[in-house]
XYZ file of C-alpha atoms in Angstrom:
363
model
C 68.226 28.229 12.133
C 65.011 27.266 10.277
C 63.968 27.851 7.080
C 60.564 28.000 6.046
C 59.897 27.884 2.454
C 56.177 29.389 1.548
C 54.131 28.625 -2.042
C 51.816 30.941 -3.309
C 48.756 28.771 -4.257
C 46.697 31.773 -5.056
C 47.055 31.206 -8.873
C 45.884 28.002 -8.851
C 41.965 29.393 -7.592
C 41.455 26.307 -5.326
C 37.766 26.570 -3.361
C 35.809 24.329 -0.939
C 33.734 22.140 -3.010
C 30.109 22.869 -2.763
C 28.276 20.649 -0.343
C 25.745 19.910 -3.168
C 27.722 17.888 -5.031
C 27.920 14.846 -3.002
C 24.424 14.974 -1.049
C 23.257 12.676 -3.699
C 25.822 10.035 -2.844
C 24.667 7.332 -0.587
C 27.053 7.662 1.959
C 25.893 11.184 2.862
C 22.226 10.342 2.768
C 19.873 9.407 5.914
C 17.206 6.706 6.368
C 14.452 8.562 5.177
C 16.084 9.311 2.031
C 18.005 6.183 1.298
C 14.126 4.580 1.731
C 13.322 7.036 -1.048
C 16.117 5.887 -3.134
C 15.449 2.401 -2.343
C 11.770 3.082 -3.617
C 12.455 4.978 -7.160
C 14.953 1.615 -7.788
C 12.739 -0.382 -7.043
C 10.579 1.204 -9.094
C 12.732 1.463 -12.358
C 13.444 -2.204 -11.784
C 9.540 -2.833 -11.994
C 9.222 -0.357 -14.693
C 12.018 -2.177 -17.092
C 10.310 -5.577 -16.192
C 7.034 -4.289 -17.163
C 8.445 -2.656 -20.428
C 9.972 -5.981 -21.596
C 6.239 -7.910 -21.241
C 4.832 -5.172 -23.273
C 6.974 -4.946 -25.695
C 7.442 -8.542 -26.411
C 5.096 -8.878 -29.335
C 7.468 -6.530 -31.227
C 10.589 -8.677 -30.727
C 8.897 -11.786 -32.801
C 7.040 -10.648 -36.185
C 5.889 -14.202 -37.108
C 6.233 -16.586 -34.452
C 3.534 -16.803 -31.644
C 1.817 -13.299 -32.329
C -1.354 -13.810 -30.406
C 0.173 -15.209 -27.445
C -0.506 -13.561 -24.239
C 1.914 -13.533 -21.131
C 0.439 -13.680 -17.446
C 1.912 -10.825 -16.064
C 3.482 -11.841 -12.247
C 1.601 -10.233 -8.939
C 4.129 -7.542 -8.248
C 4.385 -6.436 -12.130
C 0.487 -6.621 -12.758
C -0.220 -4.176 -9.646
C 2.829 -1.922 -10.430
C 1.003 -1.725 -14.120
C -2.420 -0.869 -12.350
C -0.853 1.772 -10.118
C 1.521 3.539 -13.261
C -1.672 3.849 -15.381
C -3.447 4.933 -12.255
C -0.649 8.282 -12.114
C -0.861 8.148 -15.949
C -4.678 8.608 -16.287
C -4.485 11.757 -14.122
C -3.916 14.459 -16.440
C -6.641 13.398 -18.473
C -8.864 13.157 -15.851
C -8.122 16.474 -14.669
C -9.137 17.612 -18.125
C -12.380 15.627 -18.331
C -13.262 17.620 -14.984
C -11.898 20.979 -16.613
C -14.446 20.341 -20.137
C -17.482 19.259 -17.542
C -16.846 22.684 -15.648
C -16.392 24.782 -18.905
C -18.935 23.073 -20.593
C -22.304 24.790 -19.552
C -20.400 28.427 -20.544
C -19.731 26.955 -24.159
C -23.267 25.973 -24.571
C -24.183 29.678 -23.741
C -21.848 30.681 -26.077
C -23.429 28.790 -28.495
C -27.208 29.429 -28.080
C -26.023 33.118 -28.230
C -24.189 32.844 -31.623
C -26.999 30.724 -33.086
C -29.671 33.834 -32.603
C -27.433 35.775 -35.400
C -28.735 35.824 -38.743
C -26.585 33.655 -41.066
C -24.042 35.119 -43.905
C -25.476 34.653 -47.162
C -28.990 33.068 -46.544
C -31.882 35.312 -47.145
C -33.908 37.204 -44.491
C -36.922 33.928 -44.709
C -33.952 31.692 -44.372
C -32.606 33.774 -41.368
C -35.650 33.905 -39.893
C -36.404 30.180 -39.993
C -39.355 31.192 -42.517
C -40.647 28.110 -44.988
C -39.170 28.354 -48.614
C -41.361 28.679 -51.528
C -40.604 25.971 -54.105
C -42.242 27.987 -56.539
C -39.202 30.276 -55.668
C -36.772 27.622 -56.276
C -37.845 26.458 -59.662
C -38.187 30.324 -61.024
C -34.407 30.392 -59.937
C -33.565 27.670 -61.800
C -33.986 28.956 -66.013
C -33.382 26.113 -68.727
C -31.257 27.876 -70.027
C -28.491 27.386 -67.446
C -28.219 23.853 -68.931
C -28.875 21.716 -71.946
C -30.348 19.262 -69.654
C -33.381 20.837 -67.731
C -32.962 20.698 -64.033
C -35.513 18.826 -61.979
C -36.787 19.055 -58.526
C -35.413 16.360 -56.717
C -38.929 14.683 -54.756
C -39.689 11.560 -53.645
C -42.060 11.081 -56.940
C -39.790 12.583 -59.373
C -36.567 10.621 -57.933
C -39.315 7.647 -58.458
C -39.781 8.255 -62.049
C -36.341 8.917 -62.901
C -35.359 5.315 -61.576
C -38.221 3.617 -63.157
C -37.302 5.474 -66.977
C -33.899 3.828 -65.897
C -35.550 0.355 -65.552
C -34.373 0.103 -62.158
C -37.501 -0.242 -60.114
C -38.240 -3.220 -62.679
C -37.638 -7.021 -60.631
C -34.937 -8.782 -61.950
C -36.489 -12.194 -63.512
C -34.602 -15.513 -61.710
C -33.331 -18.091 -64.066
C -33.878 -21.392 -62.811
C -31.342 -23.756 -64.032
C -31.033 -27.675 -64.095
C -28.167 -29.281 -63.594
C -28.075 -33.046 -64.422
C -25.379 -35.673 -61.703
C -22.853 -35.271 -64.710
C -22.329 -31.926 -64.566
C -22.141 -32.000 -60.894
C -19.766 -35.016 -60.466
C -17.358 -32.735 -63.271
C -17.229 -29.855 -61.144
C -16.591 -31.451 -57.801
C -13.958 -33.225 -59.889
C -12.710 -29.680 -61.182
C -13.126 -28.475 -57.950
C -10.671 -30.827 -56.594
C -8.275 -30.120 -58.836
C -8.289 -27.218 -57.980
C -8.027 -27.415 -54.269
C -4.878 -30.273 -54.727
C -3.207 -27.818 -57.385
C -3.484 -24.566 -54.738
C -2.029 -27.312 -52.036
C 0.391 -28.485 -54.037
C 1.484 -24.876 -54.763
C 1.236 -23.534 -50.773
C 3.706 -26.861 -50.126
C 6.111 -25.778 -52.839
C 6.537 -22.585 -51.507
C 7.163 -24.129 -47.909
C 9.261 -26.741 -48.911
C 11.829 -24.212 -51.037
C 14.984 -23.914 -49.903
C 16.100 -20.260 -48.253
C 17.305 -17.604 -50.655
C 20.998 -15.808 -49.416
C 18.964 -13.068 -48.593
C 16.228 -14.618 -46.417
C 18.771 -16.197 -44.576
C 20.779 -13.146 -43.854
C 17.533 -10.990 -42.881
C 16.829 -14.088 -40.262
C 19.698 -13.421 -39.040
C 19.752 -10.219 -38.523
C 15.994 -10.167 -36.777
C 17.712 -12.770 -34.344
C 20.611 -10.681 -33.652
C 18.477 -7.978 -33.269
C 15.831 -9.911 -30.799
C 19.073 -11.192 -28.660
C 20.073 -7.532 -28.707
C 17.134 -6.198 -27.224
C 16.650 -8.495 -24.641
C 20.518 -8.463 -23.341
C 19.649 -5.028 -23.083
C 16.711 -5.021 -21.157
C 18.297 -7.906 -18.913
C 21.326 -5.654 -18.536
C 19.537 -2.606 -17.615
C 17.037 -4.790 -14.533
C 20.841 -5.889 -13.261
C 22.059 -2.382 -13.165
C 19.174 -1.211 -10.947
C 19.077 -4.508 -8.904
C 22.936 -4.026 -8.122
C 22.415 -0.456 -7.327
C 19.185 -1.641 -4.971
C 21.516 -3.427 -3.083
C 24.420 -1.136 -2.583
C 21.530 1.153 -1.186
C 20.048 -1.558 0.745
C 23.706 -2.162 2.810
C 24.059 1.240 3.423
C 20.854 1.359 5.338
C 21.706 -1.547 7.220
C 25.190 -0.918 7.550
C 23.921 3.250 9.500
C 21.929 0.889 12.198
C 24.921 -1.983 12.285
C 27.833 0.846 13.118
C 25.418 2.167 15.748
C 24.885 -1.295 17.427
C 28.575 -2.235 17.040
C 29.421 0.432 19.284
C 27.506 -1.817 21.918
C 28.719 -4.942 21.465
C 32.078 -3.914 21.601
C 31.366 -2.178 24.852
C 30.129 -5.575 25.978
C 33.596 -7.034 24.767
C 35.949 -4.710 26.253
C 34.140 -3.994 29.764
C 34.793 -7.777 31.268
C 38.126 -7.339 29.906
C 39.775 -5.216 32.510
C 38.308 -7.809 34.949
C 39.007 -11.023 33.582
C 42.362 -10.572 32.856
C 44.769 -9.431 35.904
C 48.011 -9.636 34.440
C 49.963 -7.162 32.090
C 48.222 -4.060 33.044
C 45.811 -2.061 30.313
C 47.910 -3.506 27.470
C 46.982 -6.897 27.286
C 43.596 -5.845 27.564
C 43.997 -3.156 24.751
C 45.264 -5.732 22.212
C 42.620 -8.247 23.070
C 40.220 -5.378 21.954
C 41.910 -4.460 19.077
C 42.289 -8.604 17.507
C 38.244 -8.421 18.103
C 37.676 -5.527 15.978
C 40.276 -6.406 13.103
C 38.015 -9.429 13.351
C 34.805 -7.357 13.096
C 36.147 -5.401 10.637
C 37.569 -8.058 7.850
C 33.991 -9.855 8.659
C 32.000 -6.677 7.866
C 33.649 -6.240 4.687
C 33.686 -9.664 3.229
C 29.516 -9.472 4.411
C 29.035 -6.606 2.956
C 31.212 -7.722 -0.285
C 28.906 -10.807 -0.612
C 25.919 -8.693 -0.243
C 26.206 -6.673 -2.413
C 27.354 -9.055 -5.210
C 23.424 -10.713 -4.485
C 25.923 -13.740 -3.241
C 24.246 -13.164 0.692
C 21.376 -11.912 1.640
C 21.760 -8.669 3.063
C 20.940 -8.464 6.706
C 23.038 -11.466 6.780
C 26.107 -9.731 5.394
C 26.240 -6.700 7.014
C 24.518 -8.188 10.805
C 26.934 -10.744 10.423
C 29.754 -9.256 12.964
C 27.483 -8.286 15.238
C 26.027 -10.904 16.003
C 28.934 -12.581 16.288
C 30.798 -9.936 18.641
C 27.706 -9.581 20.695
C 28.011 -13.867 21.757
C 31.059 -13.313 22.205
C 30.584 -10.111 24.198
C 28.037 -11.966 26.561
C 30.696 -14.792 26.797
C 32.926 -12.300 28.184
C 30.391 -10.550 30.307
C 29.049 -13.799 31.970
C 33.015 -14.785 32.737
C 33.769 -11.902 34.260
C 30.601 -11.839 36.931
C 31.999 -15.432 38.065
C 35.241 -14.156 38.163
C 36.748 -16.583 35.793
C 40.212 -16.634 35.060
C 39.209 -16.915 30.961
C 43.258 -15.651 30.067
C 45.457 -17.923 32.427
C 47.358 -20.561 31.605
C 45.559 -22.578 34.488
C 42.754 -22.123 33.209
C 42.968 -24.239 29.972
C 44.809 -26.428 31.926
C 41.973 -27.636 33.810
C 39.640 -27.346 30.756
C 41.884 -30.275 28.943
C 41.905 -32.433 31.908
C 38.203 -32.395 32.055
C 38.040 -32.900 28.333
C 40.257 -35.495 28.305
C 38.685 -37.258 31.709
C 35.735 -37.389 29.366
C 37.003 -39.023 26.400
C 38.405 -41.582 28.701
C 35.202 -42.430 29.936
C 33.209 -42.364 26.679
C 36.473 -45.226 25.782
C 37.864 -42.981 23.304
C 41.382 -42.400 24.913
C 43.345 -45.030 26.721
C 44.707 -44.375 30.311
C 47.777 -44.415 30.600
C 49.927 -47.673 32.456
C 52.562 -46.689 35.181
C-alpha cells in the first residue's frame, strides 16, 4: 500500500515572483547594460571626488582660506562636461526669451499708444506743459513756506543764500621740527601699544570654551571627510563587483574551450581504465579551475588583483595546459604511464650527473 499525504498550500497565496525584481541585479544583466552600470559608477565616483574639492573651503573656516586645489585631469574634464549638461536648461531658456522676445516688444509698442491713467489729455498726448500752469496750481496758501520752482537758477540761489557755493578758505599751518619729532614719538607709541595689545591677545591662553568649540570643528572636519572617503569606497567596490561580472560572462564562455582542449587528448593519451580514468582526470582540472576562479575573483574584487587577472586567471592556465595535452596526444605520448616518468627521471638524473651534481654510483 502507499499512502500519499497532500497539503493544501492555497492559504498561504504563494505566486511566481515578478521577473522585475531582480533585472536590476548584476547577475541577470548583459554587456551592454553592465557597461551602463559600469558608467553611472563611475560617474558617482567622479561626482563624490569632485564634491569633496569643492567643498573643501567649507571644512576649514580659518586656516588656508584662499588656497586653491589643482583639480586632477579626469576630475577637471568630468567638471567641464557636468556643467556642460547643467547649463542646458538655461540655455534652452535663453533661446525660448530670444524667440518670444520680438512678440513682447509688440506688445509693448501697442500698450504704450494708450493714453495714461491720471495724466491730463496734453500729458497723454505728449503735448509741452505750461509752467505758468504749474505755478497757478501751486497757491501759498498750501504752505507756510512758499513753494518754489525748482530751476537750474533758482536751485543756484537757494545754495548760494545757504553759503554753499562760497570757497572754503585753506588754513595754512606751520609746524616747527618739535612738534613733528612729538608726534612721530606719539605716533609710535601708539603703533607699539596696538602691537603690544594684538600680541596679548595671541599669546592668551585658550578659554574651556574655545577649546571645546576646536574640538568640535575638528570632529566635525574628520567627520565629513570619513564620509566622503567612505562613500568613493562604496562606489569603487561596487565598480568592481560590476567589472568581474563582465569579465567573468566572456571567461565562462571561453572556459568552455579550454576545457574542450583538456578533455579531447584525454581519451587518446591515456589507454588504460576505460572512460573513467579519463572522466576523473577532467573533473581534478575543473575543481582546479573552479577553486582558482573563485579565489581570482575574491582578490578582485577586494581591489587586492587587478581584475582581468583574477577572473582570466584559470583560463589561461587550463588553456597551457590544454595545449600540453593536445600537443601529447598528436605524438602519441604515453603522458599517464608509469614508463613514462620512468624514462623522464633517468634523463633528468643522466643530466645532473653530467652537470657534476649527482655522483654515479660504484658497483
Amino acid at each position: 500500500t502507499k499512502t500519499q499525504v497532500v497539503f493544501d498550500l492555497s492559504s498561504f497565496q504563494l505566486q511566481t515572483t515578478d521577473k522585475k525584481w531582480f533585472q536590476g541585479n548584476r547577475i541577470m544583466r548583459n554587456l551592454r547594460e553592465l557597461t551602463e552600470d559600469m558608467d553611472s559608477l563611475d560617474a558617482e565616483v567622479l561626482d563624490q571626488r569632485l564634491n569633496y574639492y569643492l567643498t573643501k573651503p567649507t571644512y576649514f573656516t580659518f586656516y588656508a582660506t584662499g588656497d586653491s586645489l589643482v583639480l586632477p585631469q579626469e576630475i577637471y574634464a568630468y567638471k567641464l562636461v557636468r556643467d556642460s549638461i547643467n547649463r542646458l536648461p538655461h540655455v534652452a531658456n535663453e533661446i525660448l526669451k530670444k524667440t518670444i522676445l520680438p512678440a513682447d516688444k509688440s506688445l509693448t509698442v501697442a500698450d504704450s499708444l494708450k493714453p495714461k491713467v491720471g495724466l491730463t489729455q496734453n500729458e497723454a498726448n505728449g503735448s509741452p506743459i505750461n509752467l505758468d500752469t504749474v505755478r497757478k496750481k501751486v497757491s501759498p496758501g498750501d504752505s507756510t513756506k512758499p513753494h518754489r520752482l525748482i530751476t537750474k537758477k533758482t536751485a543756484f540761489t537757494i545754495r548760494k543764500e545757504k553759503g554753499e557755493g562760497k570757497i572754503p578758505e585753506k588754513k595754512v599751518m606751520l609746524m616747527d621740527s618739535g612738534s613733528v619729532v612729538e608726534r612721530a614719538i606719539a605716533q609710535a607709541r601708539l603703533d607699539s601699544s596696538r602691537t603690544a595689545k594684538i600680541d596679548s591677545i595671541f599669546m592668551r591662553s585658550p578659554t574651556r570654551d574655545q577649546l571645546q568649540g576646536a574640538t568640535n570643528a575638528a570632529r566635525q572636519i574628520k567627520s565629513q571627510v570619513q564620509n566622503s572617503i567612505g562613500s568613493i569606497d562604496t562606489y569603487q567596490k561596487e565598480f568592481l563587483v560590476f567589472e568581474v561580472q563582465w569579465h567573468k560572462i566572456l571567461a565562462s564562455s571561453f572556459a568552455c574551450i579550454t576545457m574542450f582542449l583538456i578533455g579531447a587528448p584525454l581519451g587518446a593519451i591515456i589507454k588504460k581504465g576505460g572512460l573513467g580514468v579519463p572522466f576523473l582526470v577532467s573533473i581534478f582540472f575543473f575543481i582546479v579551475y573552479y577553486v582558482i576562479t573563485m579565489q581570482g575573483e575574491k582578490l578582485a574584487k577586494r581591489g587586492s588583483l587587478d581584475v582581468v587577472a583574477g577572473v582570466w586567471m584559470a583560463d589561461f592556465i587550463l588553456l597551457v595546459i590544454g595545449l600540453v595535452f593536445l600537443r601529447q596526444a598528436r605524438v602519441d605520448a604515453r603522458f599517464f604511464e608509469a614508463d613514462f616518468y620512468s624514462v623522464v627521471m633517468d634523463k633528468v638524473k643522466r643530466w645532473l650527473m653530467s652537470r657534476g651534481y649527482l655522483k654515479a654510483k660504484s658497483g
